[in-house]
């Protein structure tokens, strides 16, 4: 990749010292289409809500309207409390970024806050995996903003070595997208969107709301580039988020430019994006380059010379993207129009009588027509009912009330473990279906041995990977801090790792893929060789 001038870290304002770069005007960095797309989303969403209110009120379902408002208010309150409790939980299960805990990270956070003039409360937490707190598919840097609850969750792997100016700049880029979203008030509408999610309305207005979501992503990239100040560093951060840190060094600018242009020419891809709230990665890439050509011309020309020196198509596409212009006053007009629409729907619903169209709409979208009485048959001559031969009823097989899978599992363990084993409980983010903890008492045995039974080998492997991370592959017989696999009678059994835990305890971790069981044995006094010797006689119990 091309290399413009090195990213220069921002020096926060202090007594007698002026900041090197000035504060950024976030409103000037917004994507030109954000205002008009917000206007479309706001008016379309409110129009559907107004129509729904009119239909319910005009058909006499006032109580349903009141109940819906109460339920949706309760949902929002529950969401607020949930995020607040999560923030409290993170204080116990993550590292809260501060000058006393992670001074280098805190310095970058303060740098971004200063540049974006963001002075509201904002907590930043560092975790191993965001998916453990927010669920599968969560991005490595996630911002939560909901009714005053604001925090950012960051995976430790994306931070990198902050003493390296390029890696520091990449982290500035990623962090600025989140802080920029808060500064640009993109999360202000989260409660309103939560209300829409509680109805069938997203299906009706998704095509109008999704473009605004995509524009906010483009705005976030613009803010991040302006905050970082280096196109090459920003693109590297973009690539790393796209393909991962192990592959990013091999990604070629010119090849990805060609791919982005090829994807833009595909009509099916452009249509498929209409209902998606996140833009395609290739579209983000071209939008970022379009902004960089104006914001960082020197860096862009250096990139252009090395990436696609003969691509006239790139110049044409970026020129088209650069022709977008903001629509002044669109947001204010949209909010006013939305209020008038909502008021009109409420007033019309209370004053206009029931119409055929309103009744039809109510029945289509979840209502039911009034039940019609069944016709009563006229009395006639009574004839004796035929005698039916009773069908014999099968007696169900009795279920053993004493069946206990945990007890059955413990019963299958060796005698030197069995008597010390008790049922356990899996952590909230652990999908284990059964947990057993044992405390062996014999000599040359580990202090604790814990068994975790999973629904399948995929869940077992995921849990194993969470324990060992990116541990080096090696042989447990010849060294510590190694991960490998083990066999029995030359038949592969599952993963194996041996290492010294942060607590200082020697640890053996192994899995049996056939039984979907993961076992961890630890001891503070035994060394890894002694613990490995014990394991060779107990590995097959899983």
Coordinates of C-alpha atoms in Angstrom, one line a residue:
X1 CA 0.0 0.0 0.0
X2 CA 1.1 3.6 -0.5
X3 CA 2.5 5.5 2.4
X4 CA 1.6 9.1 2.9
X5 CA 3.1 11.1 5.8
X6 CA 3.0 9.2 9.0
X7 CA 0.0 9.6 11.3
X8 CA 0.8 12.1 14.0
X9 CA -0.8 11.5 17.4
X10 CA -2.9 14.3 18.7
X11 CA -1.6 16.0 21.9
X12 CA -4.5 16.8 24.3
X13 CA -4.9 20.4 25.4
X14 CA -3.1 21.2 28.7
X15 CA -1.9 24.2 30.6
X16 CA 0.3 26.3 28.4
X17 CA 0.0 24.0 25.5
X18 CA -2.3 24.3 22.4
X19 CA -3.6 21.2 20.6
X20 CA -1.8 20.5 17.3
X21 CA -4.9 19.8 15.2
X22 CA -8.1 21.7 15.9
X23 CA -11.4 20.4 16.9
X24 CA -13.5 19.0 14.1
X25 CA -16.9 20.3 12.9
X26 CA -18.9 17.1 12.9
X27 CA -21.8 18.7 11.1
X28 CA -19.5 19.6 8.2
X29 CA -18.3 16.1 8.0
X30 CA -21.8 14.5 7.6
X31 CA -22.4 12.6 4.4
X32 CA -24.4 14.9 2.0
X33 CA -27.3 12.5 1.8
X34 CA -27.7 12.0 5.5
X35 CA -30.2 14.9 6.0
X36 CA -32.5 14.0 3.1
X37 CA -32.4 10.3 3.9
X38 CA -33.3 11.1 7.5
X39 CA -36.2 13.2 6.3
X40 CA -37.5 10.3 4.1
X41 CA -37.1 7.8 7.0
X42 CA -38.8 10.1 9.5
X43 CA -41.8 11.0 7.4
X44 CA -42.3 7.4 6.0
X45 CA -42.1 5.9 9.5
X46 CA -44.4 8.4 11.1
X47 CA -46.9 8.2 8.2
X48 CA -47.3 4.4 8.8
X49 CA -47.7 5.0 12.6
X50 CA -50.3 7.7 11.9
X51 CA -52.2 5.4 9.6
X52 CA -52.1 2.6 12.2
X53 CA -53.4 5.0 14.9
X54 CA -56.2 6.1 12.6
X55 CA -57.2 2.5 11.8
X56 CA -57.3 1.5 15.4
X57 CA -59.1 4.6 16.7
X58 CA -61.6 4.7 13.9
X59 CA -62.6 1.1 14.4
X60 CA -63.2 1.6 18.1
X61 CA -60.0 -0.1 19.4
X62 CA -59.0 2.7 21.7
X63 CA -57.9 0.3 24.5
X64 CA -55.6 -1.5 22.0
X65 CA -53.9 1.9 21.3
X66 CA -53.5 2.6 25.0
X67 CA -52.2 -1.0 25.6
X68 CA -49.7 -0.7 22.8
X69 CA -48.4 2.6 24.2
X70 CA -48.1 1.0 27.7
X71 CA -46.4 -2.1 26.3
X72 CA -43.9 -0.2 24.1
X73 CA -43.1 2.2 27.0
X74 CA -42.4 -0.8 29.2
X75 CA -40.2 -2.3 26.4
X76 CA -38.1 0.8 26.2
X77 CA -37.8 1.0 30.0
X78 CA -36.7 -2.6 30.1
X79 CA -34.1 -1.9 27.4
X80 CA -32.8 1.1 29.3
X81 CA -32.5 -0.9 32.5
X82 CA -30.9 -3.8 30.6
X83 CA -28.2 -1.6 29.2
X84 CA -27.6 0.0 32.6
X85 CA -27.2 -3.4 34.2
X86 CA -24.9 -4.4 31.4
X87 CA -22.7 -1.4 32.0
X88 CA -22.6 -2.3 35.7
X89 CA -21.8 -5.9 34.9
X90 CA -18.9 -4.8 32.7
X91 CA -17.3 -3.1 35.7
X92 CA -16.9 -6.6 37.1
X93 CA -16.2 -8.6 33.9
X94 CA -14.2 -6.1 31.7
X95 CA -11.5 -3.5 32.1
X96 CA -12.8 0.0 32.4
X97 CA -10.5 2.3 30.4
X98 CA -9.0 5.0 32.7
X99 CA -5.6 6.6 33.2
X100 CA -5.1 4.2 36.2
X101 CA -5.9 1.0 34.3
X102 CA -5.0 1.4 30.6
X103 CA -3.3 4.8 30.3
X104 CA -2.3 4.4 26.6
X105 CA -5.8 3.5 25.6
X106 CA -7.3 6.2 27.8
X107 CA -5.0 8.7 26.1
X108 CA -6.4 7.7 22.7
X109 CA -10.0 7.9 24.0
X110 CA -9.3 11.4 25.4
X111 CA -7.7 12.4 22.1
X112 CA -10.8 11.4 20.1
X113 CA -13.1 13.1 22.6
X114 CA -11.2 16.3 22.4
X115 CA -11.1 16.3 18.6
X116 CA -14.8 15.7 18.4
X117 CA -15.6 18.1 21.3
X118 CA -17.6 15.3 23.0
X119 CA -17.9 16.1 26.7
X120 CA -20.8 13.9 27.8
X121 CA -20.2 10.9 30.0
X122 CA -18.8 8.0 28.0
X123 CA -17.5 4.7 29.5
X124 CA -15.1 2.5 27.4
X125 CA -14.6 -1.1 28.3
X126 CA -12.1 -3.6 26.9
X127 CA -13.0 -7.2 26.6
X128 CA -11.7 -10.3 25.0
X129 CA -14.7 -10.9 22.7
X130 CA -17.7 -8.5 22.4
X131 CA -19.8 -11.5 21.3
X132 CA -19.7 -12.7 24.9
X133 CA -21.6 -9.6 26.1
X134 CA -23.6 -8.6 23.0
X135 CA -24.2 -11.9 21.2
X136 CA -22.8 -13.5 18.0
X137 CA -22.0 -11.2 15.1
X138 CA -21.2 -8.2 17.3
X139 CA -18.5 -6.0 15.7
X140 CA -15.2 -5.7 17.6
X141 CA -15.8 -2.1 18.4
X142 CA -19.5 -1.4 19.4
X143 CA -21.2 1.7 20.7
X144 CA -24.3 1.6 22.8
X145 CA -26.4 4.8 23.1
X146 CA -29.9 4.6 24.5
X147 CA -31.7 7.2 26.6
X148 CA -28.5 8.5 28.2
X149 CA -26.8 5.1 28.6
X150 CA -23.6 5.5 26.6
X151 CA -20.7 3.1 26.5
X152 CA -18.3 1.6 24.0
X153 CA -17.1 -2.1 24.0
X154 CA -13.7 -2.8 22.5
X155 CA -12.0 -6.1 21.8
X156 CA -8.5 -6.1 23.0
X157 CA -7.1 -7.5 19.7
X158 CA -8.2 -4.4 17.7
X159 CA -6.3 -2.0 19.9
X160 CA -2.8 -3.2 18.8
X161 CA 0.5 -1.8 19.9
X162 CA -0.2 1.9 20.7
X163 CA 3.4 2.7 20.8
X164 CA 3.5 2.1 17.1
X165 CA 2.1 5.3 15.5
X166 CA 0.4 3.4 12.6
X167 CA -1.4 1.0 14.9
X168 CA -2.4 3.9 17.1
X169 CA -3.8 5.7 14.1
X170 CA -5.8 2.7 13.2
X171 CA -7.3 2.5 16.6
X172 CA -8.1 6.2 16.4
X173 CA -10.0 5.5 13.2
X174 CA -12.1 2.7 14.7
X175 CA -12.8 4.5 17.9
X176 CA -13.8 7.7 16.1
X177 CA -16.5 6.0 14.2
X178 CA -18.2 5.2 17.5
X179 CA -17.6 8.5 19.3
X180 CA -18.6 10.2 16.0
X181 CA -21.9 8.4 16.0
X182 CA -22.6 9.7 19.5
X183 CA -21.5 13.2 18.6
X184 CA -23.6 13.2 15.4
X185 CA -26.6 12.0 17.5
X186 CA -27.1 8.9 15.3
X187 CA -28.2 7.0 18.4
X188 CA -30.8 9.6 19.4
X189 CA -33.5 7.8 17.4
X190 CA -32.8 4.4 19.0
X191 CA -36.0 4.5 21.2
X192 CA -38.1 5.4 18.2
X193 CA -36.6 2.6 16.2
X194 CA -37.1 0.2 19.1
X195 CA -40.8 1.1 19.0
X196 CA -40.9 0.3 15.2
X197 CA -39.1 -3.0 15.9
X198 CA -41.9 -3.9 18.4
X199 CA -44.5 -3.7 15.6
X200 CA -44.8 -5.1 12.1
X201 CA -43.8 -1.6 10.8
X202 CA -40.2 -2.4 9.9
X203 CA -41.5 -4.5 7.0
X204 CA -43.4 -1.5 5.7
X205 CA -40.8 1.2 6.2
X206 CA -37.6 -0.7 6.0
X207 CA -36.9 0.4 2.4
X208 CA -37.2 4.0 3.6
X209 CA -35.2 3.7 6.8
X210 CA -32.3 1.6 5.6
X211 CA -30.8 4.4 3.3
X212 CA -30.5 6.7 6.4
X213 CA -28.7 4.0 8.3
X214 CA -26.3 3.5 5.4
X215 CA -25.7 7.3 5.3
X216 CA -24.8 7.3 9.0
X217 CA -22.2 4.6 8.3
X218 CA -20.6 6.8 5.6
X219 CA -20.7 9.8 8.0
X220 CA -18.9 7.7 10.7
X221 CA -16.1 6.8 8.2
X222 CA -15.8 10.5 7.2
X223 CA -15.5 11.5 10.9
X224 CA -12.9 8.7 11.5
X225 CA -10.8 9.7 8.6
X226 CA -10.8 13.4 9.6
X227 CA -9.9 12.4 13.2
X228 CA -7.1 10.1 12.1
X229 CA -5.8 12.5 9.4
X230 CA -4.0 9.8 7.4
X231 CA -5.7 8.0 4.5
X232 CA -3.2 5.1 4.4
X233 CA -3.6 4.4 8.1
X234 CA -7.4 4.7 7.8
X235 CA -7.5 2.3 4.9
X236 CA -5.4 -0.1 6.8
X237 CA -7.9 0.0 9.7
X238 CA -10.7 -0.5 7.2
X239 CA -9.0 -3.5 5.7
X240 CA -8.2 -5.0 9.1
X241 CA -11.8 -4.7 10.1
X242 CA -12.8 -6.4 6.8
X243 CA -10.4 -9.4 6.6
X244 CA -8.6 -9.5 10.0
X245 CA -5.2 -8.6 11.3
X246 CA -3.5 -11.8 9.9
X247 CA -4.5 -11.2 6.3
X248 CA -4.5 -7.4 6.1
X249 CA -0.8 -7.2 5.2
X250 CA -1.4 -9.3 2.0
X251 CA -4.3 -7.2 0.7
X252 CA -3.5 -5.1 -2.3
X253 CA -5.1 -1.7 -2.9
X254 CA -5.3 -2.1 -6.6
X255 CA -7.0 -5.4 -6.5
X256 CA -9.6 -4.3 -4.0
X257 CA -10.3 -1.1 -6.0
X258 CA -11.0 -3.3 -9.1
X259 CA -13.3 -5.5 -7.0
X260 CA -15.2 -2.5 -5.7
X261 CA -15.7 -1.1 -9.2
X262 CA -16.8 -4.5 -10.5
X263 CA -19.3 -4.9 -7.6
X264 CA -20.7 -1.4 -8.3
X265 CA -21.5 -2.4 -11.9
X266 CA -23.6 -5.4 -10.7
X267 CA -27.3 -4.4 -10.7
X268 CA -28.3 -7.3 -8.5
X269 CA -25.9 -6.1 -5.7
X270 CA -27.3 -2.6 -5.9
X271 CA -30.8 -4.0 -5.5
X272 CA -29.9 -6.3 -2.7
X273 CA -28.6 -3.4 -0.6
X274 CA -32.0 -1.6 -0.6
X275 CA -33.3 -3.3 2.5
X276 CA -29.9 -3.6 4.3
X277 CA -29.1 -1.0 7.0
X278 CA -25.4 -1.5 6.5
X279 CA -23.8 -0.7 3.2
X280 CA -21.7 -3.2 1.2
X281 CA -18.0 -3.0 2.2
X282 CA -17.1 -2.0 -1.4
X283 CA -19.5 0.9 -1.3
X284 CA -18.1 2.1 2.0
X285 CA -14.6 1.9 0.5
X286 CA -15.5 4.0 -2.6
X287 CA -17.4 6.6 -0.4
X288 CA -14.3 6.8 1.8
X289 CA -12.0 7.4 -1.2
X290 CA -14.4 10.0 -2.6
X291 CA -14.2 11.9 0.7
X292 CA -10.5 11.5 1.0
X293 CA -10.0 13.0 -2.5
X294 CA -11.3 16.2 -1.1
X295 CA -10.3 16.1 2.5
X296 CA -6.8 14.6 2.2
X297 CA -5.8 15.3 -1.4
X298 CA -2.1 14.5 -0.9
X299 CA -2.7 11.2 0.7
X300 CA -5.3 10.3 -2.0
X301 CA -3.0 11.2 -4.9
X302 CA -0.3 9.0 -3.4
X303 CA -2.8 6.2 -3.0
X304 CA -4.1 6.8 -6.6
X305 CA -0.7 6.6 -8.1
X306 CA 0.1 3.3 -6.5
X307 CA -3.3 1.6 -6.5
X308 CA -4.9 2.3 -9.9
X309 CA -2.7 4.6 -12.0
X310 CA -4.7 3.8 -15.2
X311 CA -8.2 3.5 -13.9
X312 CA -10.4 6.2 -15.4
X313 CA -13.4 4.4 -14.1
X314 CA -12.4 5.1 -10.5
X315 CA -12.1 8.8 -11.3
X316 CA -15.6 8.7 -12.8
X317 CA -17.2 6.8 -9.9
X318 CA -15.6 9.1 -7.3
X319 CA -16.7 12.2 -9.3
X320 CA -20.3 10.9 -9.3
X321 CA -20.2 10.2 -5.6
X322 CA -18.8 13.7 -5.0
X323 CA -21.7 15.4 -6.7
X324 CA -24.1 14.7 -3.8
X325 CA -25.1 17.9 -2.1
X326 CA -26.9 18.3 1.3
X327 CA -30.5 19.5 1.4
X328 CA -30.6 22.4 3.8
X329 CA -33.4 22.3 6.4
X330 CA -34.5 18.8 5.4
X331 CA -34.4 17.4 8.9
X332 CA -36.4 20.2 10.5
X333 CA -39.0 20.1 7.8
X334 CA -39.3 16.3 8.2
X335 CA -39.7 16.5 12.0
X336 CA -42.5 19.2 11.6
X337 CA -44.2 17.1 8.9
X338 CA -44.0 14.0 11.0
X339 CA -45.6 15.8 14.0
X340 CA -48.4 17.0 11.8
X341 CA -49.0 13.5 10.3
X342 CA -49.1 11.9 13.7
X343 CA -51.5 14.6 15.1
X344 CA -53.6 14.2 11.9
X345 CA -53.9 10.5 12.3
X346 CA -54.9 10.7 16.0
X347 CA -57.5 13.5 15.3
X348 CA -58.9 11.7 12.3
X349 CA -59.2 8.4 14.1
X350 CA -61.1 10.0 17.0
X351 CA -63.5 12.1 14.8
X352 CA -64.0 10.1 11.6
X353 CA -66.3 7.1 11.9
X354 CA -65.4 3.6 10.8
X355 CA -64.8 3.2 7.1
X356 CA -64.6 0.0 5.0
X357 CA -61.0 0.7 4.2
X358 CA -60.1 1.1 8.0
X359 CA -62.0 -2.2 8.8
X360 CA -60.2 -4.0 6.0
X361 CA -56.8 -2.7 7.1
X362 CA -57.5 -3.7 10.7
X363 CA -58.4 -7.3 9.6
X364 CA -55.4 -7.6 7.3
X365 CA -52.8 -6.4 9.9
X366 CA -53.7 -8.6 12.9
X367 CA -57.3 -7.8 13.7
X368 CA -60.2 -10.2 13.4
X369 CA -63.7 -9.7 12.2
X370 CA -66.6 -10.1 14.6
X371 CA -67.6 -13.7 15.0
X372 CA -70.8 -14.7 13.2
X373 CA -73.2 -16.9 15.1
X374 CA -73.5 -20.5 13.8
X375 CA -76.9 -21.3 12.2
X376 CA -79.2 -23.3 14.6
X377 CA -80.6 -26.4 12.9
X378 CA -84.4 -26.9 13.0
X379 CA -85.5 -29.8 15.2
X380 CA -86.4 -33.1 13.3
X381 CA -87.1 -36.7 14.1
X382 CA -84.7 -38.2 16.6
X383 CA -83.0 -41.4 15.6
X384 CA -80.9 -43.6 17.9
X385 CA -77.3 -42.9 17.6
X386 CA -75.2 -45.7 16.3
X387 CA -73.2 -47.6 18.9
X388 CA -69.5 -47.2 18.3
X389 CA -67.0 -49.9 19.3
X390 CA -64.6 -48.2 21.8
X391 CA -61.0 -47.9 20.6
X392 CA -58.6 -49.4 23.2
X393 CA -56.3 -46.8 24.7
X394 CA -52.6 -47.6 24.7
X395 CA -51.0 -47.4 28.1
X396 CA -48.0 -45.0 28.0
X397 CA -44.6 -46.3 29.1
X398 CA -43.9 -44.9 32.5
X399 CA -41.1 -42.4 32.8
X400 CA -38.4 -43.1 35.4
X401 CA -38.8 -40.1 37.8
X402 CA -35.3 -40.7 39.2
X403 CA -33.5 -40.2 35.8
X404 CA -30.7 -37.7 36.4
X405 CA -28.2 -37.1 33.5
X406 CA -25.7 -35.4 35.8
X407 CA -25.7 -38.3 38.2
X408 CA -25.4 -40.7 35.3
X409 CA -22.4 -38.8 34.0
X410 CA -20.7 -38.7 37.5
X411 CA -21.3 -42.5 37.8
X412 CA -19.2 -43.0 34.7
X413 CA -16.1 -41.3 36.1
X414 CA -13.2 -43.1 37.7
X415 CA -13.5 -44.0 41.3
X416 CA -10.7 -41.7 42.4
X417 CA -12.8 -38.8 41.1
X418 CA -16.4 -39.9 41.4
X419 CA -16.8 -39.5 45.1
X420 CA -15.6 -35.8 45.0
X421 CA -17.8 -34.7 42.1
X422 CA -20.8 -32.4 42.4
X423 CA -23.1 -30.8 39.8
X424 CA -22.1 -27.3 38.7
X425 CA -23.7 -24.4 36.7
X426 CA -22.4 -23.0 33.4
X427 CA -21.7 -19.3 33.0
X428 CA -24.4 -17.2 31.3
X429 CA -22.3 -17.0 28.1
X430 CA -21.3 -20.7 28.1
X431 CA -23.6 -23.0 26.1
X432 CA -22.6 -26.1 28.2
X433 CA -25.6 -28.3 28.9
X434 CA -24.1 -30.1 31.9
X435 CA -21.3 -29.1 34.3
X436 CA -19.5 -31.3 36.9
X437 CA -16.8 -30.1 39.3
X438 CA -14.5 -32.6 41.0
X439 CA -11.8 -32.1 43.8
X440 CA -9.6 -35.2 43.8
X441 CA -7.9 -36.1 47.2
X442 CA -5.2 -38.4 46.2
X443 CA -1.5 -37.7 45.8
X444 CA -0.1 -36.4 42.5
X445 CA -3.6 -35.4 41.4
X446 CA -4.9 -32.0 40.4
X447 CA -6.8 -29.8 42.8
X448 CA -9.7 -29.4 40.5
X449 CA -11.1 -31.2 37.5
X450 CA -14.2 -29.7 35.8
X451 CA -16.3 -31.3 33.0
X452 CA -18.4 -29.4 30.5
X453 CA -20.8 -31.2 28.3
X454 CA -21.8 -29.3 25.1
X455 CA -24.6 -29.8 22.5
X456 CA -22.0 -30.7 19.8
X457 CA -18.4 -30.5 18.8
X458 CA -18.8 -27.0 17.3
X459 CA -19.7 -25.5 20.7
X460 CA -16.9 -27.5 22.3
X461 CA -14.3 -26.2 19.9
X462 CA -15.6 -22.6 20.3
X463 CA -15.3 -22.9 24.1
X464 CA -11.8 -24.4 23.8
X465 CA -10.7 -21.5 21.5
X466 CA -12.0 -19.0 24.0
X467 CA -9.7 -20.5 26.7
X468 CA -6.5 -20.8 24.6
X469 CA -6.9 -17.8 22.2
X470 CA -4.0 -17.7 19.8
X471 CA -1.7 -20.0 21.8
X472 CA 1.2 -21.4 19.8
X473 CA 0.9 -24.9 18.4
X474 CA 3.3 -27.4 20.0
X475 CA 3.7 -30.6 21.9
X476 CA 2.6 -30.7 25.5
X477 CA 5.3 -33.3 26.3
X478 CA 8.1 -30.9 25.5
X479 CA 6.9 -27.5 26.6
X480 CA 4.3 -25.2 28.1
X481 CA 1.8 -22.8 26.6
X482 CA 1.1 -25.1 23.6
X483 CA -2.1 -26.3 21.9
X484 CA -2.4 -29.4 19.9
X485 CA -4.7 -32.5 19.4
X486 CA -4.6 -35.9 21.1
X487 CA -5.4 -39.4 19.9
X488 CA -6.3 -42.7 21.5
X489 CA -5.4 -46.0 19.8
X490 CA -4.3 -43.8 16.8
X491 CA -7.9 -42.4 16.6
X492 CA -8.2 -38.5 16.8
X493 CA -10.1 -37.5 19.9
X494 CA -10.1 -33.7 20.1
X495 CA -8.2 -30.6 21.1
X496 CA -5.5 -30.4 23.8
X497 CA -3.7 -27.5 25.5
X498 CA -1.2 -27.2 28.4
X499 CA -0.3 -23.9 29.9
X500 CA 0.2 -21.9 33.1
X501 CA -2.9 -19.9 33.9
X502 CA -2.8 -16.2 35.0
X503 CA -3.4 -17.5 38.5
X504 CA -0.2 -19.4 38.3
X505 CA -1.8 -22.8 38.2
X506 CA -0.6 -25.5 35.9
X507 CA -3.5 -26.3 33.5
X508 CA -4.4 -29.1 31.2
X509 CA -7.4 -28.6 28.9
X510 CA -8.7 -31.2 26.6
X511 CA -11.8 -32.2 24.7
X512 CA -13.5 -35.4 23.5
X513 CA -15.3 -34.5 20.2
X514 CA -17.3 -37.7 20.1
X515 CA -18.8 -37.1 23.6
X516 CA -18.7 -33.3 23.1
X517 CA -17.0 -33.0 26.5
X518 CA -14.4 -30.4 27.5
X519 CA -12.3 -31.0 30.6
X520 CA -10.0 -28.7 32.5
X521 CA -7.6 -29.8 35.3
X522 CA -5.7 -27.3 37.4
X523 CA -3.2 -27.5 40.3
X524 CA -1.1 -24.9 42.1
X525 CA 1.5 -27.2 43.4
X526 CA 2.1 -29.7 40.6
X527 CA 4.2 -28.7 37.6
X528 CA 3.0 -29.2 34.0
X529 CA 5.0 -32.4 33.6
X530 CA 3.4 -34.0 36.7
X531 CA 0.0 -32.8 35.6
X532 CA 0.6 -34.2 32.1
X533 CA 1.5 -37.6 33.6
X534 CA -1.8 -37.7 35.5
X535 CA -3.6 -36.7 32.3
X536 CA -2.3 -39.7 30.3
X537 CA -4.2 -42.0 32.6
X538 CA -7.4 -39.9 32.8
X539 CA -7.8 -38.4 29.3
X540 CA -10.2 -41.1 28.1
X541 CA -12.8 -40.6 30.9
X542 CA -14.4 -37.8 28.9

